[in-house]
Coordinates of C-alpha atoms in Angstrom, one line a residue:
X15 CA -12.1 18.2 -22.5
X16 CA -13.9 19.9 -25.5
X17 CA -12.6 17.6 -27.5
X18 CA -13.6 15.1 -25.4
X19 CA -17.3 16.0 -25.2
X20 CA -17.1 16.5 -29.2
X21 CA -15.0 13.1 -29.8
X22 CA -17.8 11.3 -27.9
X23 CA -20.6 13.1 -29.9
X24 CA -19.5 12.3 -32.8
X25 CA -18.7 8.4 -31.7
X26 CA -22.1 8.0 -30.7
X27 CA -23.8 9.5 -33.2
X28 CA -21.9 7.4 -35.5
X29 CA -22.7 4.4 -33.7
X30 CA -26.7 5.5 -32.9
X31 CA -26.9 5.5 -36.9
X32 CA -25.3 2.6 -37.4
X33 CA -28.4 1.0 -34.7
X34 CA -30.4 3.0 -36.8
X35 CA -29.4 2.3 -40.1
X36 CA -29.5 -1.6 -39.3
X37 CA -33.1 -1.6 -37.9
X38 CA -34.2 0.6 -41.0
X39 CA -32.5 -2.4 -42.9
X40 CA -33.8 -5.2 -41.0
X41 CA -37.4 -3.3 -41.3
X42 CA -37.2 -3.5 -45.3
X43 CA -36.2 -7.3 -45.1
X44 CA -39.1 -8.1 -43.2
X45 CA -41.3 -6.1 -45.1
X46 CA -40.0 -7.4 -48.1
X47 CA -40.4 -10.9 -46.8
X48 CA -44.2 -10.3 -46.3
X49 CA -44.4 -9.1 -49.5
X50 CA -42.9 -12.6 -51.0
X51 CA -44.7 -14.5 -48.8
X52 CA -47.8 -13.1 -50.4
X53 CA -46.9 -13.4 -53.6
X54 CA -45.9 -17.5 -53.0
X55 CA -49.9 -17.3 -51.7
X56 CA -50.5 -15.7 -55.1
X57 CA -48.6 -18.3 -57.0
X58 CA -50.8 -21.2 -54.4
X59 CA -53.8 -19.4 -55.9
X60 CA -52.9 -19.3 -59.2
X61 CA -52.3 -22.9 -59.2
X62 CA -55.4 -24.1 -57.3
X63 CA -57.0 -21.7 -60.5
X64 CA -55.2 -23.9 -62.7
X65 CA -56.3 -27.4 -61.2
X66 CA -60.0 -26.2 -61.6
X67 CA -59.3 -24.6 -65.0
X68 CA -61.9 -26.3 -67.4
X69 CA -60.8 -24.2 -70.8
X70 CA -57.9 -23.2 -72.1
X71 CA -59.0 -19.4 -71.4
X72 CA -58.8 -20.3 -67.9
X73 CA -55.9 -21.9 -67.8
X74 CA -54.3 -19.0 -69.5
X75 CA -55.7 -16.4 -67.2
X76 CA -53.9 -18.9 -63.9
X77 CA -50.9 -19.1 -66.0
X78 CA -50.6 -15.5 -66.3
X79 CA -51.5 -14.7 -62.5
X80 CA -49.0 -17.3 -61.6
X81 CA -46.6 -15.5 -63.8
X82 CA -47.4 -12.1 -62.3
X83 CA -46.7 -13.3 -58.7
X84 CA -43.5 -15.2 -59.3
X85 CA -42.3 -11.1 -61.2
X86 CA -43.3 -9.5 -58.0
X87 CA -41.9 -12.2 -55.4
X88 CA -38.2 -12.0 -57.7
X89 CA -38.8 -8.2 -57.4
X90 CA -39.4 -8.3 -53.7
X91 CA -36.4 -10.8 -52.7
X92 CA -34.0 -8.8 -54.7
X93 CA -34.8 -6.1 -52.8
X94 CA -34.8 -7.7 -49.8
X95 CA -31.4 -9.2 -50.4
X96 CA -30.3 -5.6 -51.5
X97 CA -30.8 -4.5 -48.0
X98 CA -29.1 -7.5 -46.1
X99 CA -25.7 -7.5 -44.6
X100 CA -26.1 -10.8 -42.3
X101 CA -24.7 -14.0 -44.6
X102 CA -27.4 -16.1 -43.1
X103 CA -29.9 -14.2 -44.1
X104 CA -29.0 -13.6 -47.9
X105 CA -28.7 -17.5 -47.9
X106 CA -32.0 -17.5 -46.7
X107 CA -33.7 -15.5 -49.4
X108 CA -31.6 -17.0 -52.4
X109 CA -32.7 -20.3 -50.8
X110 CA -36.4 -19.1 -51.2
X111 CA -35.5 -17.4 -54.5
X112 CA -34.5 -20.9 -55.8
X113 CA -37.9 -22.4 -54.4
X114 CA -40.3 -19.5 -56.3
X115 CA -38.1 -20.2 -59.5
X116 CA -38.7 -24.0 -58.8
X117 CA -42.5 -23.4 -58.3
X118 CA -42.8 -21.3 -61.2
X119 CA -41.4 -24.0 -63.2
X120 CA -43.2 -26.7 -62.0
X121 CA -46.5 -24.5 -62.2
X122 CA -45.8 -24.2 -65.7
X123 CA -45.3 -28.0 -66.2
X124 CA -49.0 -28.4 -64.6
X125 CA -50.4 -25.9 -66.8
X126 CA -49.0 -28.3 -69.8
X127 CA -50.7 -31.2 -68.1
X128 CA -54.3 -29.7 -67.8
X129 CA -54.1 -28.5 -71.2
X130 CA -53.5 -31.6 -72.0
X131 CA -56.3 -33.1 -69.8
X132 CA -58.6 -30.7 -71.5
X133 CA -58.2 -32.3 -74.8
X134 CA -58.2 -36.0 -73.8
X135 CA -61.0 -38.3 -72.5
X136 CA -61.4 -38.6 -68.6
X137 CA -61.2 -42.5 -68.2
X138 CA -57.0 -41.4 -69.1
X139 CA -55.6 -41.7 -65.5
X140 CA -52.1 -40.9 -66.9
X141 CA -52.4 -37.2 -66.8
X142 CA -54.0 -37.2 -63.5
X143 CA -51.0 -39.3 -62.3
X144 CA -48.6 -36.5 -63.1
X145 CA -51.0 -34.1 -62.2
X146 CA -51.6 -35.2 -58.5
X147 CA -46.9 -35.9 -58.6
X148 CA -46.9 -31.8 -59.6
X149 CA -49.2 -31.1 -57.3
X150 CA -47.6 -32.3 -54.3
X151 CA -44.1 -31.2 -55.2
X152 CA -45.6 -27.7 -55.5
X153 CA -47.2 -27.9 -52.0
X154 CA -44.0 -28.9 -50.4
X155 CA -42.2 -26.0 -52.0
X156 CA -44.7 -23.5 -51.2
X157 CA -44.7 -25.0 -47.7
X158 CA -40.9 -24.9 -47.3
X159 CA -40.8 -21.5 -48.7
X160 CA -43.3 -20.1 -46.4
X161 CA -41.8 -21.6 -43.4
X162 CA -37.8 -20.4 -44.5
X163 CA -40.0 -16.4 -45.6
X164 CA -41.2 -17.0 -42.1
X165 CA -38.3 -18.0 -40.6
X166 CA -36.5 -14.9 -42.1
X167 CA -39.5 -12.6 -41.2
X168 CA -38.8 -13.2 -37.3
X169 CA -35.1 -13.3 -37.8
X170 CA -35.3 -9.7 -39.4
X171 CA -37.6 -8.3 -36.3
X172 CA -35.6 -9.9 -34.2
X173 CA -32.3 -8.0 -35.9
X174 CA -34.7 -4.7 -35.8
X175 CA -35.6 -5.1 -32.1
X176 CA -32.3 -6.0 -31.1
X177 CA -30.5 -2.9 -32.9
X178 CA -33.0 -0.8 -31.7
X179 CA -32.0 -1.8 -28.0
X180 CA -28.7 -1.1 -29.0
X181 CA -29.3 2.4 -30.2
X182 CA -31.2 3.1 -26.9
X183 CA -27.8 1.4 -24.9
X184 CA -26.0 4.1 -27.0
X185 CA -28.3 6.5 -26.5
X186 CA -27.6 5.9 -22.6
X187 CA -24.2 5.6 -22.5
X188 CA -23.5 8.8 -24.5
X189 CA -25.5 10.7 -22.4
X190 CA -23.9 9.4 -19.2
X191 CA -20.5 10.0 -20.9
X192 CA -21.3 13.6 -21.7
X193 CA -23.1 13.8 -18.6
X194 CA -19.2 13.0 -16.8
X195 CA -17.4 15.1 -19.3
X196 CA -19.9 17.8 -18.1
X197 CA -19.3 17.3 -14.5
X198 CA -15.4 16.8 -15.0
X199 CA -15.3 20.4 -17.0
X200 CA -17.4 21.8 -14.2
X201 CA -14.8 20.6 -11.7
X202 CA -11.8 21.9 -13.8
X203 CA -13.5 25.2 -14.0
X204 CA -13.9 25.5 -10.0
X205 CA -10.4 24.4 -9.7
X206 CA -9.2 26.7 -12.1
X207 CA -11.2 29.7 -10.5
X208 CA -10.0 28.6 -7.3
X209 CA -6.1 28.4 -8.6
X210 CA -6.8 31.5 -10.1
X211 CA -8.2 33.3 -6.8
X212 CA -4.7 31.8 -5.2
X213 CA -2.1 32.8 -7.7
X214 CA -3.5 36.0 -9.5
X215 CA -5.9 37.2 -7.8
X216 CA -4.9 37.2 -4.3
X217 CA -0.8 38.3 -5.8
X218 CA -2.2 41.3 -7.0
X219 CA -4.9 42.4 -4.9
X220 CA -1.2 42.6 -2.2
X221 CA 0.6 44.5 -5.2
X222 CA -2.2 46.6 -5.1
X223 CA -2.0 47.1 -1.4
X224 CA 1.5 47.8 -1.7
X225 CA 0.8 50.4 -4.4
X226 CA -1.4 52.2 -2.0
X227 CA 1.0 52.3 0.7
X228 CA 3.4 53.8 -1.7
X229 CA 0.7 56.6 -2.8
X230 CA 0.5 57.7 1.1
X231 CA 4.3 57.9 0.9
X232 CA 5.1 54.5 3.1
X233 CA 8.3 53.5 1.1
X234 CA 9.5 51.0 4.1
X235 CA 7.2 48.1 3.0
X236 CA 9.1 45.9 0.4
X237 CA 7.4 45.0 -3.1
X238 CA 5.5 41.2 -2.7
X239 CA 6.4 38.7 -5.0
X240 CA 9.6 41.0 -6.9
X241 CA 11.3 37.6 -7.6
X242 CA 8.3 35.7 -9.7
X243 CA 9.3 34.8 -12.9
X244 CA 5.9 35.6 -14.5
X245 CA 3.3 38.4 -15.2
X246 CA 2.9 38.9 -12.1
X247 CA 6.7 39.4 -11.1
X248 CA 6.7 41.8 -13.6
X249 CA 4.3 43.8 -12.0
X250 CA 5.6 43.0 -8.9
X251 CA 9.1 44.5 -10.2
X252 CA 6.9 47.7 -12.0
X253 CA 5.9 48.7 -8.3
X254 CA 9.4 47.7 -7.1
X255 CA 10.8 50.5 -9.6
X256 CA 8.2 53.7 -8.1
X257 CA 9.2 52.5 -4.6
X258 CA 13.1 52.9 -5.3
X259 CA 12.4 56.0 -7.3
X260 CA 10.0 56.7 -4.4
X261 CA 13.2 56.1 -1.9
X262 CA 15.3 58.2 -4.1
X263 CA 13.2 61.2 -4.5
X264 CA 12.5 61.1 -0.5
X265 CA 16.6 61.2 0.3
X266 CA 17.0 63.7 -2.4
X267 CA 14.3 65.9 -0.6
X268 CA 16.2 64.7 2.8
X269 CA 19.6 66.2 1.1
X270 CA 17.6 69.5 -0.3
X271 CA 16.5 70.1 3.1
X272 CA 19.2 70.2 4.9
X273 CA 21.4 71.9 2.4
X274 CA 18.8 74.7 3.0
X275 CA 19.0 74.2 6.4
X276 CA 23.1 74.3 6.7
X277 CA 23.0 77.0 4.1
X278 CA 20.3 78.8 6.5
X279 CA 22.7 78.1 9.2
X280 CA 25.9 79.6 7.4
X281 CA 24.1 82.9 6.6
X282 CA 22.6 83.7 9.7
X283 CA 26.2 83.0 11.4
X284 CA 27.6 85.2 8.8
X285 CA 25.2 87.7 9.2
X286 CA 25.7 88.2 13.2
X287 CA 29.6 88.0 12.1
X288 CA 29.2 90.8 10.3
X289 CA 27.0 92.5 12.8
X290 CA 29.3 91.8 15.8
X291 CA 31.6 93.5 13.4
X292 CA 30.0 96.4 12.6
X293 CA 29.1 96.7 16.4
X294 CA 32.5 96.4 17.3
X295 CA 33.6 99.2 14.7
X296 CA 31.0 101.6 15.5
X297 CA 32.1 101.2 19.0
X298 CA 36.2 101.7 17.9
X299 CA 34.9 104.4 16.5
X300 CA 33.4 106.4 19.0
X301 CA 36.3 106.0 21.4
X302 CA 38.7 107.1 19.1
X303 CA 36.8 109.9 18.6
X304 CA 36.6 110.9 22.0
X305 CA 40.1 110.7 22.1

């Protein structure tokens, strides 16, 4: 049952880290998520920057915060997809991977068309023609990006909240089990107290008994329990051995005594003999004398 209790520790342990491991990972997605959803708002901003860049210095400084978002949402999905171990949801972030990558490029492509709008005349409508085309590829990207970010932000609480009901189930169910186990030890521990009480302690508190009886020199009471086959026959048999000795000692004594006594017996008869003797030859004696 020990084993039981520690069998059942250790399973649930296991399993509570398991919960716990799996929130912890579903935590870092969504966190991660966040992250790259901010940095696709970064890359929005960078781009709006760019539409209302009216020098090349300016259109520079958008590339280059464009740039700097699109390194930190790559660095932010590959950790993210690090951490998964759902399918769906590493298909989710490669999906939005290949949507920054896709914005990145086309920002790059815009930043080409308003440098070249800054060195042409504004009545050429050509340039804005592929501006306002880029423009509205790069809004539907960054919208489908943020909703499938989104999507995968809930889907990762979701995941968290979900494992962390499970480690509390766990949590519940191991302490019920061990709870049992308890109880069922307790039990087996009364009912081996109680076998105990029947079978040993009870079987020798009569040896005992008998023991005293022999000590006051009662050897008529047999031996309880002489034929066990187990510790306690053996002591059983122990006792048996003092009372036969006990017996033997007692008709030994019996014999002495009434040796002595017979022997007692024999002298006394031979001693009034021999005085009826010696009665009867003093008394021969003095008649013959008279004589």
């Amino acid at each position: 049952m020990v084993i039981t209790m520690l069998t059942t520790t250790w399973l649930t342990n296991r399993m509570v880290g398991e919960s716990s491991s799996l929130e912890r990972q579903q935590l870092i997605i969504s966190r991660n998520a966040v992250d790259t959803k901010a940095s696709v708002r970064g890359m929005q901003v960078g781009v709006r920057d760019l539409r209302l860049a009216d020098s090349t210095d300016k259109v520079a400084a958008a590339v280059a915060f464009i740039t700097e978002n699109h390194e930190s949402a790559s660095k932010y999905l590959n950790e993210a997809m690090s951490a998964m171990a759902v399918g769906v949801d590493s298909d989710r972030m490669q999906k939005v991977k290949g949507m920054t990558d896709a914005y990145f490029a086309l920002a790059g492509a815009l930043a080409k068309v308003i440098g070249a709008k800054l060195g042409q005349s504004a009545t050429d409508t050509s340039l804005k023609g592929q501006e306002e085309e880029l423009r509205a590829k790069l809004l539907g990207i960054a919208q489908n990006a943020t909703k499938t970010l989104d999507e995968g932000v809930n889907a990762a609480k979701e995941s968290a909240q979900q494992a962390d009901v499970d480690k509390i189930a766990i949590q519940s169910l191991a302490q019920k089990l061990n709870l049992g186990v308890g109880m069922l030890v307790l039990m087996t521990l009364a009912a081996s107290a109680a076998f105990g009480s029947r079978a040993i302690a009870k079987p020798i508190a009569r040896i005992t008994s008998a023991m005293g009886n022999l000590a006051s020199g009662d050897t008529t009471a047999q031996v309880p329990f002489v034929g066990r086959l187990d510790e306690i026959g053996a002591m059983a048999a122990a006792v048996d051995v003092f009372r036969e000795a006990a017996i033997t000692n007692s008709r030994l004594e019996g014999d002495a005594r009434a040796s002595r006594e017979q022997q007692d017996a024999e002298r006394a008869a031979t001693q009034k003999r021999m005085e009826m003797e010696a009665e009867q030859l003093r008394f021969a004696s003095e008649h013959l004398g008279a004589a």
